[in-house]
Amino acid sequence: METTRLSSKGQIIIPQAIRAAHEWLPGVEFAVIDTEDGILLAPIKPFKATSIQEVRGCVGYKGKKKSLLDMKKSIVKGARKHNDRN
């Protein structure tokens, strides 16, 4: 069993052997979960990388294709409507 100490700044060091075993590198983010017996640190796993081919079509749009200019015009129109309401 490895041990560590809480610093005056509230920091703890995860022992090197544990970091190596889990392949945790500097910058890994953890969720801190409060439990009845203490805390649980769970690494936050980033989303799996995807390509545009894997996600295209997922929005379900069935209408006529829009150009970039059409999309920009719609964004400006929506922003104006939003500003008019506020």
PDB file of C-alpha atoms in Angstrom:
ATOM      1  CA  MET A   1       0.000   0.000   0.000  1.00  0.00           C
ATOM      2  CA  GLU A   2       1.308   3.433  -0.964  1.00  0.00           C
ATOM      3  CA  THR A   3       0.770   6.466   1.276  1.00  0.00           C
ATOM      4  CA  THR A   4       0.827  10.213   0.692  1.00  0.00           C
ATOM      5  CA  ARG A   5       0.219  13.427   2.647  1.00  0.00           C
ATOM      6  CA  LEU A   6      -2.070  16.397   2.201  1.00  0.00           C
ATOM      7  CA  SER A   7      -0.068  19.618   1.786  1.00  0.00           C
ATOM      8  CA  SER A   8      -0.926  22.958   3.377  1.00  0.00           C
ATOM      9  CA  LYS A   9      -2.332  23.953  -0.041  1.00  0.00           C
ATOM     10  CA  GLY A  10      -4.693  20.946  -0.135  1.00  0.00           C
ATOM     11  CA  GLN A  11      -2.565  19.044  -2.646  1.00  0.00           C
ATOM     12  CA  ILE A  12      -1.668  15.374  -2.631  1.00  0.00           C
ATOM     13  CA  ILE A  13       0.937  13.539  -4.668  1.00  0.00           C
ATOM     14  CA  ILE A  14      -0.104  10.353  -6.402  1.00  0.00           C
ATOM     15  CA  PRO A  15       2.870   8.007  -6.040  1.00  0.00           C
ATOM     16  CA  GLN A  16       4.932   7.518  -9.200  1.00  0.00           C
ATOM     17  CA  ALA A  17       4.362   3.751  -9.320  1.00  0.00           C
ATOM     18  CA  ILE A  18       0.575   4.270  -9.416  1.00  0.00           C
ATOM     19  CA  ARG A  19       0.827   7.034 -12.047  1.00  0.00           C
ATOM     20  CA  ALA A  20       3.023   4.776 -14.193  1.00  0.00           C
ATOM     21  CA  ALA A  21       0.730   1.766 -13.791  1.00  0.00           C
ATOM     22  CA  HIS A  22      -2.244   3.824 -15.020  1.00  0.00           C
ATOM     23  CA  GLU A  23      -0.178   5.752 -17.586  1.00  0.00           C
ATOM     24  CA  TRP A  24      -1.288   9.074 -16.084  1.00  0.00           C
ATOM     25  CA  LEU A  25       0.745  11.964 -17.435  1.00  0.00           C
ATOM     26  CA  PRO A  26       0.854  15.584 -16.239  1.00  0.00           C
ATOM     27  CA  GLY A  27      -2.376  17.354 -17.166  1.00  0.00           C
ATOM     28  CA  VAL A  28      -4.727  14.398 -16.675  1.00  0.00           C
ATOM     29  CA  GLU A  29      -7.965  15.682 -15.121  1.00  0.00           C
ATOM     30  CA  PHE A  30      -9.765  13.832 -12.354  1.00  0.00           C
ATOM     31  CA  ALA A  31     -13.313  13.889 -11.062  1.00  0.00           C
ATOM     32  CA  VAL A  32     -13.277  14.124  -7.268  1.00  0.00           C
ATOM     33  CA  ILE A  33     -16.107  12.029  -5.853  1.00  0.00           C
ATOM     34  CA  ASP A  34     -17.028  12.325  -2.183  1.00  0.00           C
ATOM     35  CA  THR A  35     -17.717   8.932  -0.612  1.00  0.00           C
ATOM     36  CA  GLU A  36     -18.688   7.803   2.877  1.00  0.00           C
ATOM     37  CA  ASP A  37     -15.122   6.653   3.588  1.00  0.00           C
ATOM     38  CA  GLY A  38     -13.179   9.439   1.856  1.00  0.00           C
ATOM     39  CA  ILE A  39     -12.771  10.506  -1.749  1.00  0.00           C
ATOM     40  CA  LEU A  40     -12.443   8.719  -5.052  1.00  0.00           C
ATOM     41  CA  LEU A  41     -10.317  10.183  -7.840  1.00  0.00           C
ATOM     42  CA  ALA A  42     -11.516   9.056 -11.262  1.00  0.00           C
ATOM     43  CA  PRO A  43      -9.658  10.145 -14.392  1.00  0.00           C
ATOM     44  CA  ILE A  44     -11.871  12.007 -16.834  1.00  0.00           C
ATOM     45  CA  LYS A  45     -11.547  10.282 -20.174  1.00  0.00           C
ATOM     46  CA  PRO A  46     -11.725  12.547 -23.200  1.00  0.00           C
ATOM     47  CA  PHE A  47     -14.138  11.725 -25.977  1.00  0.00           C
ATOM     48  CA  LYS A  48     -12.887   9.232 -28.534  1.00  0.00           C
ATOM     49  CA  ALA A  49     -11.505  11.011 -31.593  1.00  0.00           C
ATOM     50  CA  THR A  50     -13.904  10.971 -34.525  1.00  0.00           C
ATOM     51  CA  SER A  51     -13.710  11.963 -38.150  1.00  0.00           C
ATOM     52  CA  ILE A  52     -16.172  14.156 -40.007  1.00  0.00           C
ATOM     53  CA  GLN A  53     -17.279  11.100 -41.997  1.00  0.00           C
ATOM     54  CA  GLU A  54     -18.324   9.374 -38.773  1.00  0.00           C
ATOM     55  CA  VAL A  55     -20.536  12.230 -37.596  1.00  0.00           C
ATOM     56  CA  ARG A  56     -21.870  13.779 -40.783  1.00  0.00           C
ATOM     57  CA  GLY A  57     -25.533  13.269 -41.157  1.00  0.00           C
ATOM     58  CA  CYS A  58     -26.085  12.854 -37.432  1.00  0.00           C
ATOM     59  CA  VAL A  59     -28.119  16.077 -37.267  1.00  0.00           C
ATOM     60  CA  GLY A  60     -30.849  14.580 -39.432  1.00  0.00           C
ATOM     61  CA  TYR A  61     -31.298  17.565 -41.778  1.00  0.00           C
ATOM     62  CA  LYS A  62     -33.281  16.441 -44.838  1.00  0.00           C
ATOM     63  CA  GLY A  63     -33.728  19.725 -46.708  1.00  0.00           C
ATOM     64  CA  LYS A  64     -31.872  21.401 -49.541  1.00  0.00           C
ATOM     65  CA  LYS A  65     -28.111  21.807 -49.025  1.00  0.00           C
ATOM     66  CA  LYS A  66     -27.107  25.234 -47.718  1.00  0.00           C
ATOM     67  CA  SER A  67     -24.082  27.234 -48.806  1.00  0.00           C
ATOM     68  CA  LEU A  68     -21.712  28.879 -46.367  1.00  0.00           C
ATOM     69  CA  LEU A  69     -23.178  32.259 -47.352  1.00  0.00           C
ATOM     70  CA  ASP A  70     -26.706  30.980 -46.598  1.00  0.00           C
ATOM     71  CA  MET A  71     -25.550  29.830 -43.168  1.00  0.00           C
ATOM     72  CA  LYS A  72     -23.840  33.153 -42.403  1.00  0.00           C
ATOM     73  CA  LYS A  73     -26.997  35.062 -43.409  1.00  0.00           C
ATOM     74  CA  SER A  74     -29.097  32.859 -41.124  1.00  0.00           C
ATOM     75  CA  ILE A  75     -26.713  33.429 -38.215  1.00  0.00           C
ATOM     76  CA  VAL A  76     -26.898  37.221 -38.692  1.00  0.00           C
ATOM     77  CA  LYS A  77     -30.705  37.041 -38.938  1.00  0.00           C
ATOM     78  CA  GLY A  78     -30.926  34.980 -35.745  1.00  0.00           C
ATOM     79  CA  ALA A  79     -28.583  37.328 -33.896  1.00  0.00           C
ATOM     80  CA  ARG A  80     -30.685  40.343 -34.925  1.00  0.00           C
ATOM     81  CA  LYS A  81     -33.885  38.647 -33.723  1.00  0.00           C
ATOM     82  CA  HIS A  82     -32.188  37.821 -30.425  1.00  0.00           C
ATOM     83  CA  ASN A  83     -30.969  41.419 -29.981  1.00  0.00           C
ATOM     84  CA  ASP A  84     -34.427  42.801 -30.823  1.00  0.00           C
ATOM     85  CA  ARG A  85     -35.962  40.692 -28.016  1.00  0.00           C
ATOM     86  CA  ASN A  86     -33.432  41.913 -25.433  1.00  0.00           C
TER      87      ASN A  86
END
